[in-house]
Amino acid sequence: MSETASGTSTTEGRSFEPPQQLAAHANVGPDVYDEASADRLAFWAKQARRLTWTQEWDEVLDWSNPPFAKWFVGGKLNVAYNCVDRHVEDGHGDQVAYHWEGEPADDTRTITYAQLKDEVCKAANALIELGVRAGDRVAIYMPMIPETVISMLACARIGAVHMVVFGGFSADALASRLDDAGAVLVITSDGGYRRGAPSALKPAVDDAVGRSPGVRNVVVVKRTGQDVEWTEGRDLWWDDVVERQSTEHEPESFDAEHPLYIMYTSGTTAKPKGILHTTGGYLTQVSFTHWASFDLKADDDVFWTAADVGWVTGHSYIVYGPLSNRATSVMYEGTPETPHRGRWWEIIQKYGVTILYTAPTVIRTFMKWGEDVPAGFDLSSLRVLGSVGEPINPEAWLWYHKNIGGGRCPIVDTWWQTETGGHMINPLPGVTSLVPGSAQHPFPGISAKVVDDEGNELTNDSTGLLVLTEPWPSMLRTIWGDDDRYVDTYWSRFGKNVYFAGDGAKKDADGNIWLLGRVDDVMNVSGHRISTTEVESSLVGHPAVAEAAVVGASDPTTGQGIVAFVILRESGTDSGDELVQTLRNHVARDIGPIAKPRQIMVVQELPKTRSGKIMRRLLRDIAENRELGDVTTLTDSSVMNLIKEKLPAAP
Ligand code: 6R9
């Protein structure tokens, strides 16, 4: 990939041109932007035709009652048929759908499209036998095993609405979601493997289901073989109820607006929001974005989204996008350091992975472990890299580009949300000159702007709010059971036609969009708005720092003071007062004296959610000497104790 000085106002001041070979054969070329802007609805209708419909729509978009959208009105299709059966009918039954890699070494399964079809049909027949009907809600509380995907597709096949709850969430979190969604059935397993040991899931289900009278049955996949409590009449082994079913099941077509799934995401209040996605528009956008953003070639690529299925990224880019495009994917059950820190690179080498999609938080962890680890493996199969979940700091971008991508792979930084369903702002690997740290341009057919508090558009680097100004096919349709909250949360700040994303952003003179974190992560220091992301990027840009989290803590003089938590790289750097001073001065030089952190604390770990987002709210509690708030969505709640033990008394 050739690198040129771009003369842009970016942190790095460089851009990276698309590799010639990739650009010459890319799925989409530069004209895709013109085509989409010439007629946006015709463009999305064309992408919808990439799928198989049993009945064509009458109208592409009905936006007569904003913000309640209907896409592909009157159209009918079956999502599971589109993801599985049609590939088998087209003669690709022997193609691998998933190379599944369990965490224990040598625990692997290869699943072809033909096998996946059989398994999905069996599971669909089992659900029907258990009385599950179209529209019913089914909770899936599972580790990263093939039965998780099979369960999702079985629900989609019969029109049941799945609700995947991340396997790391507590019984309380599960119970509140079962209750809110009104689930009738839970699919779970005895446990899963994490960090080299079996970790139980069934006890949390027993606890949660005990409080959810609407749940009639619990179907349990045997994964670890650990002992489980059993409630006769309610609990059923997957092997007993699914294995004996027929591998034939006739898929029924559902309306384009039939609910497909609910995914809960945290909001500003305690009650999580059940984000509702529907059938035709969702599949259209995840399928097309997966194909265009990653330049997916069904016959050649080995695609790996290294993320959990319990996150929207897993739904759209482990399951629905890749399968609808007949991709061969890798699915990995465990953590990156089990049994050694090169496990991911070993997996890439083993399966010849060509496209890797992951989150900046993991990349920074790899940075901390050092470049010698990936250097020990053959990563030459890789051709496109992706990033999702947070802004990727230019430093992490450059490390990923050099040490994983061998300097040749474009990095596609994708901004989107649970609510948007699919990619919204990202470069295209065969088209865009990449600018490290920026998600760059709205995806073709998507309209995004940066605006001030009054809704006036901002360009030229002023910090404002990100909004989406036209409806898009994979948009959320509502918050489950709460239309008012849907309108209030997303469509009231600037009126019913403008979606308020909740992210701070700025647009530079070249039209690149820079995401600056959630709006509530923007600090106000002596009247200056400073984004946590910018200060974090500056800190990570220092050679001693692997990862940083920045919060604004209330300050009697400045309103808020900047408090930073940093993890050092493992190169034996001194962590004393001198380094802290150096880092404070480094930020002041980089961004300006106003951004100089009031306090920097060196820690071993940072509190993160399943999708790798730092829970700054908890760090703010620490920085302001408060009792800790709710920690149920942390991957590892002991992290907070570790941090507290390490801390000096606040000044
Ligand atoms: C897909 C996903 C959504 C929030 C979003 C933003 C942040 C995600 C990003 C990014 C900057 C990116 N975010 N991708 N920020 N650059 N490439 O992460 O969904 O878990 O709902 O989070 O994540 O703040 O608003 P979700």
XYZ file of C-alpha atoms and ligand atoms in Angstrom:
677
model
C 0.000 0.000 0.000
C 1.562 3.286 -0.977
C 1.791 6.082 1.482
C 1.672 9.744 0.569
C 1.877 12.970 2.481
C -1.685 14.201 2.260
C -1.374 17.699 3.582
C -4.612 17.181 5.494
C -5.283 18.404 8.976
C -4.984 14.938 10.469
C -3.001 13.923 13.489
C -0.704 11.850 11.365
C -0.740 13.994 8.255
C -0.511 10.971 5.995
C -2.869 8.978 3.883
C -2.658 5.482 2.424
C -3.783 4.777 -1.123
C -5.723 1.574 -1.951
C -3.444 -1.246 -3.119
C -3.559 -1.271 -6.931
C -4.388 -4.928 -7.251
C -7.257 -4.650 -4.799
C -8.615 -1.487 -6.433
C -8.509 -3.098 -9.877
C -10.694 -6.015 -8.773
C -12.727 -4.397 -6.014
C -16.419 -5.259 -5.633
C -17.230 -1.543 -5.719
C -15.389 1.319 -7.392
C -15.473 5.090 -6.928
C -18.664 5.527 -8.996
C -20.691 3.847 -6.248
C -20.959 7.185 -4.431
C -22.406 8.971 -7.467
C -24.771 6.143 -8.178
C -26.086 6.217 -4.597
C -26.501 9.968 -4.455
C -28.209 10.144 -7.862
C -31.120 8.066 -6.553
C -30.740 6.775 -3.024
C -33.876 4.639 -2.976
C -33.141 3.073 -6.361
C -29.648 2.315 -5.062
C -30.983 0.479 -1.999
C -33.588 -1.312 -4.127
C -30.746 -2.583 -6.304
C -28.913 -3.877 -3.216
C -32.124 -5.515 -1.960
C -32.193 -7.479 -5.240
C -28.947 -9.166 -4.204
C -31.257 -11.209 -1.937
C -33.910 -13.719 -2.939
C -37.450 -12.460 -2.349
C -40.574 -14.568 -2.813
C -42.525 -11.398 -3.399
C -41.138 -8.069 -4.605
C -41.995 -4.895 -2.660
C -44.466 -2.238 -3.817
C -42.605 0.679 -2.296
C -38.922 1.003 -1.299
C -39.470 3.310 1.677
C -42.563 4.467 3.495
C -41.520 7.474 5.600
C -44.986 8.966 5.844
C -45.007 8.643 9.642
C -41.486 9.575 10.779
C -39.588 8.315 12.686
C -41.379 5.001 12.060
C -39.887 3.668 8.828
C -41.055 0.833 6.621
C -38.622 -0.472 4.018
C -39.494 -2.658 1.040
C -43.190 -2.432 1.827
C -45.141 -5.507 0.761
C -41.987 -7.532 0.012
C -41.598 -11.046 1.424
C -38.554 -13.215 2.102
C -37.054 -15.717 4.515
C -33.772 -14.709 6.146
C -32.558 -18.268 6.824
C -33.300 -19.269 3.240
C -31.202 -16.328 2.059
C -28.358 -17.191 4.422
C -28.256 -20.934 3.850
C -30.621 -22.782 1.493
C -30.097 -20.721 -1.614
C -26.334 -21.353 -1.517
C -26.953 -25.092 -1.270
C -29.456 -24.909 -4.156
C -26.848 -23.013 -6.183
C -24.416 -25.922 -5.849
C -22.279 -24.606 -2.970
C -23.407 -27.075 -0.311
C -19.854 -28.331 0.179
C -18.414 -24.893 0.812
C -17.382 -24.291 4.414
C -19.663 -21.830 6.184
C -17.693 -21.877 9.446
C -14.321 -23.067 10.540
C -15.198 -23.226 14.218
C -12.309 -23.165 16.637
C -12.997 -23.999 20.274
C -10.819 -22.538 22.964
C -9.268 -25.874 24.003
C -6.648 -26.692 21.371
C -7.738 -29.239 18.738
C -11.404 -28.762 19.598
C -12.581 -27.754 16.128
C -15.583 -28.275 13.846
C -15.980 -27.600 10.149
C -19.523 -26.828 9.040
C -20.455 -26.683 5.372
C -23.464 -24.839 4.011
C -25.243 -28.177 3.433
C -24.610 -29.237 7.034
C -25.701 -25.854 8.316
C -28.941 -26.167 6.391
C -29.650 -29.560 7.967
C -28.871 -28.295 11.454
C -30.994 -25.167 11.058
C -33.941 -27.207 9.764
C -33.681 -29.619 12.694
C -33.578 -26.776 15.197
C -36.506 -25.053 13.468
C -38.544 -28.272 13.676
C -37.642 -28.587 17.364
C -38.775 -25.049 18.102
C -42.079 -25.726 16.391
C -42.521 -28.924 18.393
C -41.991 -26.868 21.534
C -44.816 -24.575 20.497
C -42.731 -21.602 19.373
C -44.565 -19.597 16.726
C -43.809 -16.638 14.461
C -43.518 -13.484 16.525
C -42.636 -15.307 19.795
C -39.426 -14.193 21.519
C -36.638 -16.703 22.119
C -33.661 -15.852 24.333
C -30.241 -17.238 23.400
C -27.694 -17.216 26.241
C -24.741 -19.106 24.883
C -20.983 -19.279 24.440
C -19.472 -18.853 20.953
C -20.413 -22.246 19.567
C -22.081 -23.242 16.279
C -25.394 -23.964 18.038
C -25.646 -20.253 18.795
C -25.726 -19.411 15.096
C -27.966 -22.410 14.363
C -30.425 -21.202 17.008
C -30.507 -17.673 15.596
C -31.154 -18.966 12.080
C -33.774 -21.445 13.300
C -35.671 -18.573 14.917
C -35.391 -16.475 11.762
C -36.573 -19.412 9.701
C -39.845 -19.768 11.602
C -40.306 -16.037 12.186
C -39.554 -16.159 15.926
C -37.734 -13.104 17.265
C -34.360 -13.928 18.795
C -32.800 -12.077 21.616
C -29.176 -13.003 22.176
C -27.930 -12.102 25.628
C -24.181 -12.060 25.976
C -23.002 -15.114 27.928
C -20.984 -12.952 30.294
C -23.966 -11.026 31.587
C -25.309 -11.732 35.050
C -28.521 -13.524 36.015
C -30.027 -10.124 36.844
C -29.241 -8.739 33.407
C -30.711 -11.865 31.802
C -33.844 -11.761 33.983
C -34.617 -8.154 33.144
C -34.246 -8.877 29.427
C -36.425 -12.025 29.585
C -39.073 -9.993 31.316
C -38.888 -6.971 29.020
C -39.034 -9.072 25.852
C -41.608 -11.552 27.187
C -39.493 -14.546 26.141
C -41.177 -17.978 25.950
C -38.053 -20.096 25.574
C -34.349 -19.915 26.490
C -31.589 -21.696 24.607
C -28.409 -22.057 26.644
C -25.578 -24.480 27.362
C -24.100 -26.058 30.456
C -21.147 -23.707 30.025
C -18.395 -22.512 27.726
C -14.622 -22.279 27.781
C -12.954 -19.020 28.762
C -9.321 -18.473 29.677
C -8.608 -22.161 29.685
C -11.387 -23.274 32.023
C -15.048 -24.225 31.727
C -17.302 -21.454 32.896
C -20.910 -22.232 33.806
C -23.949 -20.643 32.144
C -26.867 -22.761 33.314
C -26.947 -21.493 36.956
C -27.586 -17.929 35.754
C -30.404 -19.210 33.538
C -31.944 -21.154 36.436
C -31.848 -18.038 38.576
C -33.259 -15.755 35.851
C -35.922 -18.153 34.567
C -37.080 -18.729 38.132
C -38.216 -15.110 38.050
C -39.712 -15.225 34.530
C -43.009 -17.120 34.546
C -43.437 -16.619 30.777
C -40.518 -18.944 29.953
C -41.930 -22.418 29.260
C -38.791 -24.314 28.321
C -35.014 -24.177 28.596
C -33.086 -26.028 25.892
C -29.547 -26.898 27.005
C -26.627 -27.622 24.684
C -23.986 -29.890 26.197
C -20.681 -28.087 25.740
C -18.435 -28.548 28.771
C -20.081 -31.567 30.387
C -20.197 -29.868 33.782
C -22.967 -30.744 36.258
C -26.192 -28.809 35.905
C -29.298 -28.460 38.027
C -32.333 -29.769 36.198
C -35.991 -28.738 36.335
C -38.056 -31.646 35.027
C -40.714 -30.672 32.537
C -39.016 -27.363 31.787
C -35.433 -28.236 30.859
C -34.558 -30.264 27.760
C -31.217 -31.344 26.347
C -30.602 -30.004 22.844
C -29.461 -33.499 21.856
C -32.789 -34.999 22.929
C -35.047 -32.480 21.291
C -33.110 -31.366 18.188
C -31.085 -34.362 17.038
C -34.077 -36.592 16.267
C -35.788 -33.982 14.069
C -36.090 -34.085 10.297
C -33.513 -32.196 8.229
C -36.330 -30.953 6.039
C -38.203 -27.784 6.787
C -40.042 -25.641 4.289
C -39.158 -21.994 4.925
C -42.114 -19.647 5.155
C -41.800 -16.142 3.743
C -42.207 -13.218 6.079
C -43.072 -9.627 5.512
C -40.086 -7.313 5.010
C -41.037 -5.575 8.269
C -41.492 -8.767 10.298
C -39.362 -8.490 13.497
C -36.066 -10.393 13.217
C -34.365 -9.760 16.528
C -34.078 -7.656 19.643
C -30.652 -6.666 20.924
C -30.411 -4.922 24.270
C -28.015 -2.048 24.654
C -27.388 0.160 27.631
C -28.755 3.665 27.695
C -28.309 6.601 29.983
C -30.882 5.274 32.445
C -30.718 1.922 34.191
C -33.274 0.162 31.990
C -31.602 -1.310 28.903
C -33.124 -0.521 25.528
C -34.391 -3.408 23.406
C -33.348 -2.370 19.915
C -35.690 -3.926 17.346
C -34.476 -4.945 13.884
C -36.705 -6.258 11.129
C -36.257 -8.525 8.145
C -35.828 -7.096 4.636
C -34.057 -3.780 5.192
C -31.739 -5.218 7.818
C -30.579 -8.099 5.638
C -30.211 -5.818 2.618
C -27.855 -3.427 4.374
C -25.763 -5.919 6.355
C -25.352 -8.060 3.261
C -24.334 -5.205 1.005
C -22.066 -3.490 3.541
C -20.328 -6.765 4.328
C -19.691 -7.315 0.631
C -18.598 -3.752 -0.170
C -16.787 -2.641 3.000
C -14.589 -5.731 3.109
C -14.501 -6.475 -0.636
C -15.721 -9.971 0.205
C -15.075 -12.579 -2.504
C -17.223 -15.621 -1.684
C -15.028 -18.076 -3.579
C -11.668 -16.989 -2.220
C -11.855 -15.194 1.097
C -11.692 -16.554 4.606
C -13.444 -13.969 6.732
C -13.067 -13.547 10.466
C -14.961 -11.206 12.726
C -13.139 -11.721 15.990
C -15.946 -10.552 18.252
C -18.744 -12.056 20.293
C -22.066 -13.032 18.728
C -23.718 -11.357 21.715
C -22.687 -7.970 20.331
C -24.411 -6.445 17.306
C -21.123 -6.831 15.421
C -21.512 -10.582 15.779
C -25.118 -10.539 14.569
C -24.387 -8.490 11.469
C -20.846 -9.601 10.607
C -20.449 -13.126 12.016
C -23.929 -14.324 11.091
C -26.216 -12.410 8.723
C -23.778 -10.492 6.498
C -21.267 -13.292 5.866
C -23.875 -16.045 5.429
C -26.028 -13.988 3.074
C -22.890 -13.472 0.957
C -21.891 -17.162 1.088
C -18.689 -16.343 2.918
C -16.432 -18.878 4.570
C -15.941 -17.591 8.106
C -13.869 -18.393 11.147
C -15.644 -18.449 14.489
C -13.522 -18.623 17.645
C -14.860 -19.444 21.089
C -12.212 -18.111 23.404
C -9.933 -15.296 24.500
C -6.865 -14.018 22.621
C -4.324 -15.175 25.214
C -5.463 -18.783 25.616
C -3.345 -20.859 25.736
C -0.767 -18.306 24.535
C -0.647 -14.726 23.293
C -0.242 -15.737 19.670
C -3.519 -17.673 19.475
C -5.208 -15.287 16.989
C -2.199 -15.243 14.691
C -2.011 -19.016 14.857
C -5.684 -19.165 13.797
C -5.046 -16.796 10.876
C -2.086 -18.866 9.769
C -4.003 -22.138 10.138
C -7.084 -21.151 8.110
C -5.445 -18.642 5.773
C -7.697 -15.823 6.989
C -7.837 -13.038 4.397
C -10.069 -10.484 6.170
C -9.891 -9.733 9.886
C -12.430 -7.506 11.654
C -11.921 -6.576 15.289
C -11.965 -3.792 17.892
C -9.328 -1.181 18.797
C -9.273 -2.311 22.408
C -7.922 -5.708 21.342
C -5.391 -4.097 19.041
C -4.081 -2.001 21.919
C -3.787 -5.136 24.037
C -1.696 -6.696 21.280
C 0.429 -3.538 21.181
C 1.050 -3.964 24.877
C 2.175 -7.560 24.343
C 4.634 -6.383 21.707
C 5.152 -6.888 17.997
C 7.296 -9.984 18.458
C 4.196 -12.077 19.103
C 2.517 -11.651 15.665
C 5.941 -11.624 14.003
C 6.239 -15.320 14.874
C 3.375 -16.291 12.539
C 2.659 -16.208 8.819
C 0.017 -13.525 8.308
C 0.621 -13.118 4.585
C -2.889 -14.367 3.694
C -4.454 -11.175 5.096
C -5.597 -8.573 2.561
C -8.180 -6.367 4.346
C -8.423 -5.364 8.012
C -11.412 -3.865 9.808
C -11.985 -1.983 13.042
C -15.179 -1.366 15.038
C -16.446 -0.326 18.431
C -14.524 2.829 19.238
C -12.458 5.414 17.473
C -9.157 3.770 16.538
C -6.278 5.967 17.656
C -3.845 6.742 14.829
C -1.096 5.024 16.834
C -3.105 1.791 17.082
C -4.075 2.117 13.401
C -0.440 2.348 12.352
C 0.560 -0.572 14.575
C -2.274 -2.728 13.152
C -1.359 -1.690 9.612
C 2.344 -2.507 10.021
C 2.406 -5.515 12.335
C -0.748 -7.358 11.297
C -1.378 -6.027 7.800
C 2.280 -6.177 6.761
C 1.955 -2.606 5.490
C -0.184 -3.838 2.579
C -3.739 -4.225 3.937
C -6.222 -1.346 3.961
C -7.859 -0.771 7.344
C -11.592 -0.199 7.162
C -12.636 1.722 10.270
C -16.392 1.247 10.530
C -18.594 3.568 12.572
C -22.034 2.214 13.336
C -24.229 1.236 16.282
C -26.577 -1.461 17.548
C -29.275 0.955 16.445
C -27.984 1.370 12.881
C -27.742 -2.403 12.319
C -24.931 -2.128 9.759
C -22.005 0.018 8.672
C -22.760 3.737 8.291
C -19.481 5.651 8.072
C -16.369 3.963 6.732
C -13.842 4.014 3.913
C -14.083 1.501 1.037
C -10.918 -0.604 0.683
C -10.603 -0.330 -3.096
C -11.588 3.315 -3.306
C -10.682 5.493 -0.349
C -7.314 7.058 0.481
C -7.160 6.085 4.125
C -6.601 8.600 6.881
C -5.598 6.856 10.140
C -8.000 7.600 12.986
C -10.920 8.846 10.894
C -13.931 6.751 9.805
C -13.972 9.147 6.831
C -17.126 9.112 4.686
C -20.760 8.047 4.952
C -21.255 4.692 3.265
C -22.922 5.029 -0.171
C -26.655 5.622 0.315
C -26.167 6.982 3.862
C -26.461 10.646 4.832
C -24.536 11.901 7.872
C -23.639 15.385 9.084
C -21.898 17.082 11.967
C -24.054 19.821 13.476
C -23.958 22.306 16.353
C -26.490 22.403 19.199
C -28.941 24.269 16.977
C -28.611 21.791 14.130
C -26.466 23.951 11.829
C -23.967 21.959 9.812
C -20.323 22.243 10.909
C -17.306 21.659 8.720
C -13.682 22.774 9.103
C -12.848 20.855 12.237
C -15.396 22.321 14.652
C -16.522 19.806 17.225
C -20.251 19.048 17.120
C -22.789 16.237 17.129
C -23.181 13.457 14.615
C -26.623 13.148 13.010
C -28.061 10.964 10.254
C -30.319 12.946 8.000
C -32.107 10.241 5.978
C -33.591 6.895 7.057
C -31.565 3.800 6.105
C -32.635 0.185 5.481
C -31.123 -1.474 8.588
C -32.200 1.233 11.028
C -33.820 0.201 14.285
C -37.598 0.340 13.988
C -38.322 1.109 17.630
C -37.330 0.282 21.189
C -39.188 -2.914 22.054
C -42.440 -1.991 23.764
C -41.564 1.681 24.078
C -42.234 3.812 20.988
C -42.102 6.999 23.076
C -38.604 6.266 24.307
C -37.588 5.555 20.705
C -38.821 8.966 19.594
C -37.383 10.780 22.643
C -33.962 9.154 22.552
C -33.161 9.405 18.862
C -35.608 11.647 17.037
C -36.493 14.609 19.195
C -33.337 16.676 19.552
C -33.473 17.977 15.951
C -37.001 16.946 14.948
C -38.531 13.722 13.667
C -36.478 13.520 10.487
C -33.016 13.704 12.027
C -31.453 10.808 13.934
C -29.336 11.890 16.881
C -26.544 9.336 17.269
C -25.210 10.460 20.658
C -21.641 10.714 19.357
C -19.443 13.786 19.181
C -17.756 14.321 15.825
C -15.960 16.784 13.614
C -15.535 17.062 9.868
C -12.212 18.222 8.456
C -11.599 20.348 5.380
C -11.236 17.203 3.238
C -14.674 15.983 4.278
C -13.365 13.259 6.611
C -15.526 12.582 9.657
C -13.687 12.056 12.950
C -15.654 10.378 15.729
C -14.914 11.758 19.173
C -16.703 9.355 21.501
C -20.092 9.503 23.150
C -21.417 12.942 23.816
C -21.358 12.337 27.542
C -17.628 11.611 27.188
C -16.941 15.165 26.084
C -15.282 17.097 28.918
C -15.648 20.724 29.712
C -12.450 22.218 31.075
C -12.612 25.947 31.834
C -15.296 26.283 29.192
C -13.365 24.357 26.524
C -14.938 21.243 25.055
C -12.302 18.520 24.905
C -13.044 15.002 23.794
C -11.812 12.080 25.861
C -10.848 10.392 22.596
C -8.416 13.110 21.622
C -6.591 13.017 24.950
C -6.549 9.209 24.904
C -5.092 9.204 21.394
C -2.382 11.596 22.426
C -1.434 9.397 25.394
C -1.434 6.222 23.291
C 0.788 8.110 20.860
C 3.534 8.169 23.500
C 5.864 5.150 23.197
C 5.495 4.186 26.858
C 1.699 3.891 26.773
C -0.308 0.922 25.523
C -3.796 2.004 26.490
C -5.438 5.023 28.070
C -8.831 5.997 29.424
C -9.647 9.600 30.149
C -12.494 11.054 32.186
C -13.580 14.500 33.281
C -13.763 14.691 37.082
C -15.513 17.616 38.708
C -13.050 20.307 39.658
C -13.755 23.315 41.880
C -11.888 25.741 39.646
C -12.047 24.461 36.093
C -15.495 22.812 36.101
C -13.969 19.533 35.084
C -10.385 18.349 35.371
C -8.853 15.727 33.110
C -7.996 12.462 34.840
C -6.212 9.768 32.844
C -5.724 6.074 33.554
C -2.904 4.498 31.558
C -1.599 1.005 30.965
C 2.083 0.923 30.039
C 3.630 -1.150 27.302
C 5.538 -4.141 28.563
C 8.952 -2.815 27.699
C 10.017 -2.309 31.282
C 9.403 1.441 31.287
C 9.682 3.234 34.542
C 6.258 4.067 35.954
C 7.282 6.701 38.451
C 6.509 10.367 38.907
C 8.909 11.365 36.202
C 7.020 9.418 33.559
C 3.726 10.899 34.704
C 5.163 14.398 34.271
C 6.501 13.465 30.851
C 3.082 12.209 29.783
C 1.274 15.313 31.060
C 3.665 17.515 29.112
C 3.340 15.292 26.056
C -0.451 15.858 25.967
C -0.034 19.595 26.548
C 2.361 19.792 23.614
C 0.192 17.600 21.395
C -3.221 19.178 21.918
C -2.617 22.343 23.924
C -2.023 23.304 27.565
C -5.775 23.239 28.233
C -5.762 19.465 27.637
C -2.947 18.751 30.112
C -4.290 16.039 32.446
C -4.714 17.104 36.052
C -3.804 13.606 37.145
C -2.462 10.450 35.501
C -2.692 7.073 37.175
C -0.794 4.011 36.011
C -2.993 0.897 36.223
C -2.843 -2.757 35.092
C -6.343 -3.069 33.605
C -9.265 -0.925 32.499
C -12.946 -1.724 33.018
C -14.536 -2.756 29.735
C -17.811 -4.015 28.370
C -18.116 -7.075 26.175
C -17.710 -5.011 23.050
C -14.482 -3.536 24.395
C -15.833 -0.145 25.304
C -14.214 1.419 28.329
C -16.735 2.116 31.077
C -15.664 5.658 31.791
C -18.606 6.115 34.138
C -16.873 3.777 36.646
C -13.544 5.547 36.256
C -15.318 8.826 36.902
C -16.687 7.326 40.122
C -13.098 6.581 41.128
C -11.750 9.933 40.022
C -14.444 11.662 42.054
C -14.045 9.343 45.074
C -17.560 7.944 44.834
C -19.070 4.556 45.476
C -18.980 2.507 42.274
C -22.143 2.376 40.186
C -23.597 -0.664 38.428
C -20.873 -3.074 37.243
C -23.057 -5.838 35.754
C -22.032 -5.214 32.155
C -18.284 -5.455 32.826
C -16.396 -8.410 31.391
C -14.573 -8.791 34.642
C -15.873 -6.946 37.674
C -12.737 -7.649 39.731
C -10.910 -5.129 37.543
C -12.348 -2.273 39.555
C -10.883 -3.634 42.793
C -7.487 -3.965 41.137
C -7.610 -0.346 40.049
C -8.717 0.917 43.436
C -5.912 -0.949 45.218
C -3.313 0.615 42.951
C -4.462 4.159 43.400
C -2.715 6.847 45.349
C -4.997 9.091 47.349
C -6.513 11.730 45.085
C -4.726 15.101 45.377
C -20.990 -1.495 16.322
C -21.007 -0.998 17.732
C -22.006 2.085 19.253
C -21.074 3.199 19.673
C -21.108 4.378 18.756
C -19.713 4.969 18.971
C -18.842 3.759 19.136
C -18.486 2.178 17.213
C -16.912 3.187 16.108
C -17.271 3.985 17.206
C -15.736 5.583 16.567
C -15.876 3.669 15.232
N -18.235 3.319 17.869
N -17.681 2.080 16.144
N -16.678 5.182 17.427
N -15.328 4.878 15.500
N -15.448 2.960 14.169
O -19.971 -0.743 18.320
O -22.248 -0.846 18.300
O -22.012 -1.417 20.752
O -24.029 -0.158 19.846
O -21.796 0.934 20.044
O -19.719 2.743 19.620
O -19.690 5.711 20.162
O -22.150 5.264 19.109
P -22.571 -0.430 19.791
